Short mmCIF file of C-alpha atoms and ligand atoms in Angstrom, two decimals:
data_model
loop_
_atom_site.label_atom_id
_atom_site.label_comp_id
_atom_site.label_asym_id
_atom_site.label_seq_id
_atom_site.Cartn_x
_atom_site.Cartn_y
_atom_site.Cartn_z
CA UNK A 1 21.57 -58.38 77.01
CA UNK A 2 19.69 -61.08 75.69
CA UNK A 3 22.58 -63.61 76.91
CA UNK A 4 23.11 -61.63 80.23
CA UNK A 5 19.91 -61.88 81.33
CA UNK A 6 19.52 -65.56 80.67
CA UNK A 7 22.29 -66.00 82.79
CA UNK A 8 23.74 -67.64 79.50
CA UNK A 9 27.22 -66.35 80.18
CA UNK A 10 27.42 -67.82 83.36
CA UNK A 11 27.39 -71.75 81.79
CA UNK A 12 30.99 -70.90 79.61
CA UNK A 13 33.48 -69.97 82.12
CA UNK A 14 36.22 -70.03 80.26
CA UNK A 15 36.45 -69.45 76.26
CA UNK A 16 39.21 -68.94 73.77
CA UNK A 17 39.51 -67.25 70.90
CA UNK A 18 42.79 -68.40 68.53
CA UNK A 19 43.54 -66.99 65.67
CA UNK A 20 46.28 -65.02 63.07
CA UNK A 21 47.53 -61.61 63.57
CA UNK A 22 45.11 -58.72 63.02
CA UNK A 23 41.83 -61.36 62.67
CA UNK A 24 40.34 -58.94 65.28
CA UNK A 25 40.53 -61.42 68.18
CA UNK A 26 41.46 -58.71 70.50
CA UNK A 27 38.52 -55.65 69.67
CA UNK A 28 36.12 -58.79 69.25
CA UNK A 29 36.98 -60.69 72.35
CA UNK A 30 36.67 -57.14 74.61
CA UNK A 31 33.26 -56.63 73.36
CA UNK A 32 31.88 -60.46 73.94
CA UNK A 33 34.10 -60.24 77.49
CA UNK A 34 31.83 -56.96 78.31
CA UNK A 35 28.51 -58.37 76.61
CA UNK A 36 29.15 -61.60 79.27
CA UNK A 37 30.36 -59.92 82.15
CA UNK A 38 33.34 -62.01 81.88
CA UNK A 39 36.99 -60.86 82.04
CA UNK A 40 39.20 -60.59 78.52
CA UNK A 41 43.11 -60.95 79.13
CA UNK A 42 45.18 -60.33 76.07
CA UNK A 43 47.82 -62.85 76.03
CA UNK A 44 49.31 -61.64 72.58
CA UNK A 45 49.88 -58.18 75.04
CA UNK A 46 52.36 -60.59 77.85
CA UNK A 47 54.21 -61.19 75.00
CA UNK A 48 54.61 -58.17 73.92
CA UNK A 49 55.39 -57.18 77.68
CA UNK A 50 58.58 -59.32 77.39
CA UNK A 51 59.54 -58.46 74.31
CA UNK A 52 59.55 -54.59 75.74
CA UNK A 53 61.53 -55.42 78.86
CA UNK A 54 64.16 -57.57 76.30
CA UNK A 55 64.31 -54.46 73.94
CA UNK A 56 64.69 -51.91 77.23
CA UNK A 57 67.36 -53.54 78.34
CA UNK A 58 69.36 -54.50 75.85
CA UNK A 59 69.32 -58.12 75.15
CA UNK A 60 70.04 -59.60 72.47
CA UNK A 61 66.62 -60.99 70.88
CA UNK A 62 68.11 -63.86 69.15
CA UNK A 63 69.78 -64.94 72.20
CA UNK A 64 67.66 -67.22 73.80
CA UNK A 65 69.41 -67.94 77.04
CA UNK A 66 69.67 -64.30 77.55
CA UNK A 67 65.97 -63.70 77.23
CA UNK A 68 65.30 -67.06 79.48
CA UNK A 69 67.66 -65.11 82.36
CA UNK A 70 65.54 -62.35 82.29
CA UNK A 71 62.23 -63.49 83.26
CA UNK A 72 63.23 -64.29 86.77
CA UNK A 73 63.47 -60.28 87.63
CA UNK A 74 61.16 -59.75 84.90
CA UNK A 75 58.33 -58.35 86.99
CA UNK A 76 55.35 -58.52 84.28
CA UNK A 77 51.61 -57.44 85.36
CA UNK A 78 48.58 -57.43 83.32
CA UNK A 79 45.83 -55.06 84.46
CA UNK A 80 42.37 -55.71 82.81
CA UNK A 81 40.21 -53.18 82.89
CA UNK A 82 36.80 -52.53 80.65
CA UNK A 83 38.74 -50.89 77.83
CA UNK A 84 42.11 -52.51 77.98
CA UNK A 85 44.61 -54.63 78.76
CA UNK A 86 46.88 -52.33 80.61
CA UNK A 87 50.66 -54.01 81.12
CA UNK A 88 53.55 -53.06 83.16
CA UNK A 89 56.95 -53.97 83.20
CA UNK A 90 58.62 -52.91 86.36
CA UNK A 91 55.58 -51.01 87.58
CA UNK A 92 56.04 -48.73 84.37
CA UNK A 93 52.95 -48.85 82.21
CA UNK A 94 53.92 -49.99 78.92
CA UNK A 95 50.65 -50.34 77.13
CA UNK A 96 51.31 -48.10 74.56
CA UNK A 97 54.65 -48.85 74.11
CA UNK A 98 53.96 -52.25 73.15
CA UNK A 99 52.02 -51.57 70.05
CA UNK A 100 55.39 -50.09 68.34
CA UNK A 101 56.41 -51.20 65.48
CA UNK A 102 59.89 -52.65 66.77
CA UNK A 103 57.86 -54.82 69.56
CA UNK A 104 55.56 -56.27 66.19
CA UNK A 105 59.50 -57.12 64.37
CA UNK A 106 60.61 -58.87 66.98
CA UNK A 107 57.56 -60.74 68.94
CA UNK A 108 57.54 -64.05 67.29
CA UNK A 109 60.84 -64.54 68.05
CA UNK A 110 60.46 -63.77 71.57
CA UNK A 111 56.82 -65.85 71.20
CA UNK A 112 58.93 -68.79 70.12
CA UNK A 113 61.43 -69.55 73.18
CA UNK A 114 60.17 -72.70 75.39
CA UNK A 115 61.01 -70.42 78.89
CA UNK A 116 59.20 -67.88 77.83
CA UNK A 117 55.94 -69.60 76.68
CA UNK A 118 56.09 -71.84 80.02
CA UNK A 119 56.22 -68.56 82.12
CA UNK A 120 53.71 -67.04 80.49
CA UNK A 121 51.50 -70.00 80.24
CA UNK A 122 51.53 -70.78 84.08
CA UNK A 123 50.72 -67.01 84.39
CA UNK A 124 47.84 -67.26 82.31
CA UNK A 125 46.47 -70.62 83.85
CA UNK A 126 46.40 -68.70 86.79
CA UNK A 127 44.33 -66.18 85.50
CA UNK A 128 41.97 -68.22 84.24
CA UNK A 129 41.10 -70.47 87.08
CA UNK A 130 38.76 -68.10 88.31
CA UNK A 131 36.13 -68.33 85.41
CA UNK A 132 34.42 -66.02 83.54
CA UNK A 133 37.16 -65.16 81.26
CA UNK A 134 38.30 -64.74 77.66
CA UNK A 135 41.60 -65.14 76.84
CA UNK A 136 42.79 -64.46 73.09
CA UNK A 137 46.14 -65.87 71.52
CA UNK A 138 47.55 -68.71 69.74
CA UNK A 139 47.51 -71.26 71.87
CA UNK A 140 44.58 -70.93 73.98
CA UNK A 141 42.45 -73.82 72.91
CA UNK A 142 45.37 -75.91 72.40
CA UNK A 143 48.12 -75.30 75.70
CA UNK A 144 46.53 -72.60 78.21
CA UNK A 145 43.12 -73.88 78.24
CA UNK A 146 42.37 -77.34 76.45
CA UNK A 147 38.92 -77.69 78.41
CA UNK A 148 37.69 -74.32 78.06
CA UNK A 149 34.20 -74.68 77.25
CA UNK A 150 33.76 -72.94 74.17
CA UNK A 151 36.99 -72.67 71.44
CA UNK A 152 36.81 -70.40 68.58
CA UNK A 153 39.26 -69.86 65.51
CA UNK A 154 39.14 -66.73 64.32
CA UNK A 155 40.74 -66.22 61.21
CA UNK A 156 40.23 -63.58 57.88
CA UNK A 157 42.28 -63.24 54.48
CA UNK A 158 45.87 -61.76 54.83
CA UNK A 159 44.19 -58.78 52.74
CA UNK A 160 41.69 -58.39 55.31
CA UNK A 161 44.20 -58.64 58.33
CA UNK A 162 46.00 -55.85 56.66
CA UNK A 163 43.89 -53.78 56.05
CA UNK A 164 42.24 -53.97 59.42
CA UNK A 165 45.36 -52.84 60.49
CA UNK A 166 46.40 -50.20 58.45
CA UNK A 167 43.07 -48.39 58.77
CA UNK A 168 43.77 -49.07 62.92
CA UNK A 169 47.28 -47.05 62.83
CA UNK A 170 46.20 -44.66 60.84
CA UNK A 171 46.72 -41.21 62.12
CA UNK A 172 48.76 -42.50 65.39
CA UNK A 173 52.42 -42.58 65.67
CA UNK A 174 52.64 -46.17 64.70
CA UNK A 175 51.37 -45.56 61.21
CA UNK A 176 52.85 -47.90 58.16
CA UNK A 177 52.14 -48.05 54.82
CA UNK A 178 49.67 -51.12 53.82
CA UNK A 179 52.51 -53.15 51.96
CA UNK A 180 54.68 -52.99 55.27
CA UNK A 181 51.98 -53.73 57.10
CA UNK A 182 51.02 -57.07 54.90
CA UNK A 183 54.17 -58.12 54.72
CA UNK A 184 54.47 -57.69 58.82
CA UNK A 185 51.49 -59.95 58.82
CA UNK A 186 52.78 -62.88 56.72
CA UNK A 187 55.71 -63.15 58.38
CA UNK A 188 53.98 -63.21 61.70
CA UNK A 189 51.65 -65.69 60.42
CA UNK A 190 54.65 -67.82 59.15
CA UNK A 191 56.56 -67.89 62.26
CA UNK A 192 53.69 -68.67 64.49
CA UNK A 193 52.78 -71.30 62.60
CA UNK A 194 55.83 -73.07 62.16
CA UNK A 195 57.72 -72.71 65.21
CA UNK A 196 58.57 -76.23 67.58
CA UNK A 197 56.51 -74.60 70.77
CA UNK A 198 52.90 -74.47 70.47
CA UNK A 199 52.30 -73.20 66.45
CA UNK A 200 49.10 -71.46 65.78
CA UNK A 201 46.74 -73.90 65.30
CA UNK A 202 43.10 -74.92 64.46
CA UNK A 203 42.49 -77.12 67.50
CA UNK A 204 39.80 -80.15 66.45
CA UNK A 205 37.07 -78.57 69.08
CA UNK A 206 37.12 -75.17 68.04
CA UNK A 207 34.91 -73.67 65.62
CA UNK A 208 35.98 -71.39 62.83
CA UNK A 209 34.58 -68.18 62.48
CA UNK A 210 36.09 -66.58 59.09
CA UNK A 211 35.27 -62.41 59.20
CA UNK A 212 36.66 -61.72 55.75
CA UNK A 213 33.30 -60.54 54.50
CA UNK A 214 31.62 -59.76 57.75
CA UNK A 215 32.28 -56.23 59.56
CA UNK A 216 33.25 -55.56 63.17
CA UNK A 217 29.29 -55.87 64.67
CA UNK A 218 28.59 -59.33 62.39
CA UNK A 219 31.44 -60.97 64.04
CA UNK A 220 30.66 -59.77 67.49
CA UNK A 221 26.71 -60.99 66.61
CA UNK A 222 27.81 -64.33 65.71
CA UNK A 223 30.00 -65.29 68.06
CA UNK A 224 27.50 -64.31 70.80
CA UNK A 225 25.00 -66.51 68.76
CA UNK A 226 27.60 -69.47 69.29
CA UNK A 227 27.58 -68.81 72.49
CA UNK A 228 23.85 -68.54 72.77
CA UNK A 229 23.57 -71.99 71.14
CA UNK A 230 26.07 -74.23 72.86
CA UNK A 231 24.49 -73.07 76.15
CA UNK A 232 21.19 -74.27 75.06
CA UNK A 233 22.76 -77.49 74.21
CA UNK A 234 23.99 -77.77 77.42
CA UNK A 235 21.25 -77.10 79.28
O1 DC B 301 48.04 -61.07 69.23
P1 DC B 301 49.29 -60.24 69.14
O2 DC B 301 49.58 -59.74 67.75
O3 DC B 301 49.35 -59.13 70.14
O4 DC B 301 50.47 -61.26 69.51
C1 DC B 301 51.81 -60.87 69.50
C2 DC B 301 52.72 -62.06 69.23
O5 DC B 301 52.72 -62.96 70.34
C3 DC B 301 52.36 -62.88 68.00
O6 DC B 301 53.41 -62.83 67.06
C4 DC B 301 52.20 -64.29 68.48
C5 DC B 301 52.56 -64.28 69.92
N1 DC B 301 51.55 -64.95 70.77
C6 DC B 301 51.72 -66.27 71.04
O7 DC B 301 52.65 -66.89 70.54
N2 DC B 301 50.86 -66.91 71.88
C7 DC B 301 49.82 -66.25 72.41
N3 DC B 301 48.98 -66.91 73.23
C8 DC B 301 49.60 -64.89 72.11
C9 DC B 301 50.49 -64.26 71.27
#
């Protein structure tokens, strides 16, 4: 509120929040989007999108030229709302579906294709140029948005991530047991940050925020702070 009413928010129009698989970037950038009154977009979500609409119809994920031919008809749409990022291939809403467990085997291959990333990244350039937004992803500080005024790295131990996760699927359909999970995470971690087109990196502007030890409301707190504090720089 504090921020709000300051008119704080208003300075950072655009702020990205990088990061590993299950750091929290997602749950952590909603809250800070709704604290600011600004807009969160889940990248990490058009990803998944595609990697639905490659599954539904039958492509062959490891054949790049395949998936590439797709995204012409592809027909992707990202719906923020307060709670969510809804998506929707083909005007069918696939926001659930996404979170599956054969969408989290084969995203970072589908993450990794040049044509993909370059529709996806115009997509979410245009999304942004309105201000007032969050996006969280991989590349956000480093491809979508270099000039976005405030970068953040959000990052937490693998054992963290996983269990994060594992305490998240708990009791849904998508449940796993924690050594699946962990190893899901390592590999995602491995393949986003070795692949040729944008890796997950640590841009040189961005500032790390490490929530290993720090619950859900510490990490929100801080970040705000961050924000809080550049904008009095700025001023
Ligand atoms: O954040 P997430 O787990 O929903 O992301 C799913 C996959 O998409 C992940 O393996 C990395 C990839 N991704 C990406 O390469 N670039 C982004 N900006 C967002 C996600």
């Amino acid at each position: 509120d504090l921020v709000r009413s300051r008119g704080l928010g208003d300075v950072y129009k655009r702020q990205a929040i990088d990061g590993p698989a299950g750091a929290g970037k997602s749950s952590i950038s909603k809250v800070v989007a709704n604290e600011l009154g600004y807009l969160y977009i889940d990248t990490g979500a058009m990803y998944r999108g595609v990697t639905w609409a490659v599954l539904d119809s039958h492509v062959d994920v490891k054949n790049q030229k395949d998936v590439e031919s797709l995204l012409p008809s592809l027909d992707l749409t990202l719906e923020p709302t307060a709670n969510a990022c809804k998506v929707f291939v083909k005007g069918q809403d696939v926001t659930d579906l996404i979170r599956q467990q054969q969408i989290n085997e084969n995203v970072s291959t589908i993450a990794s294709y040049k044509g993909v990333r370059e529709y996806l990244v115009e997509r979410q350039q245009a999304m942004a140029a309105v201000g007032g937004v969050i996006l969280d992803g991989r590349d956000i500080g480093s491809v979508v948005l270099p000039k976005a005024e405030l970068k953040i790295y959000l990052t937490a131990s693998v054992d963290a991530r996983a269990k994060r996760r594992w305490l998240e699927v708990q009791g849904t359909s998508n449940e796993q047991s924690l050594e699946d999970i962990k190893n899901n995470v390592e590999s995602r971690d491995e393949m986003d940050k070795n692949r040729d087109e944008s890796p997950l990196v640590c841009v040189e502007d961005a500032i790390v925020v490490d929530s290993s030890n720090m619950t859900f409301d510490e990490t929100v707190e801080h970040i705000l702070h961050l924000v809080q504090e550049l904008s009095l720089i700025h001023i």
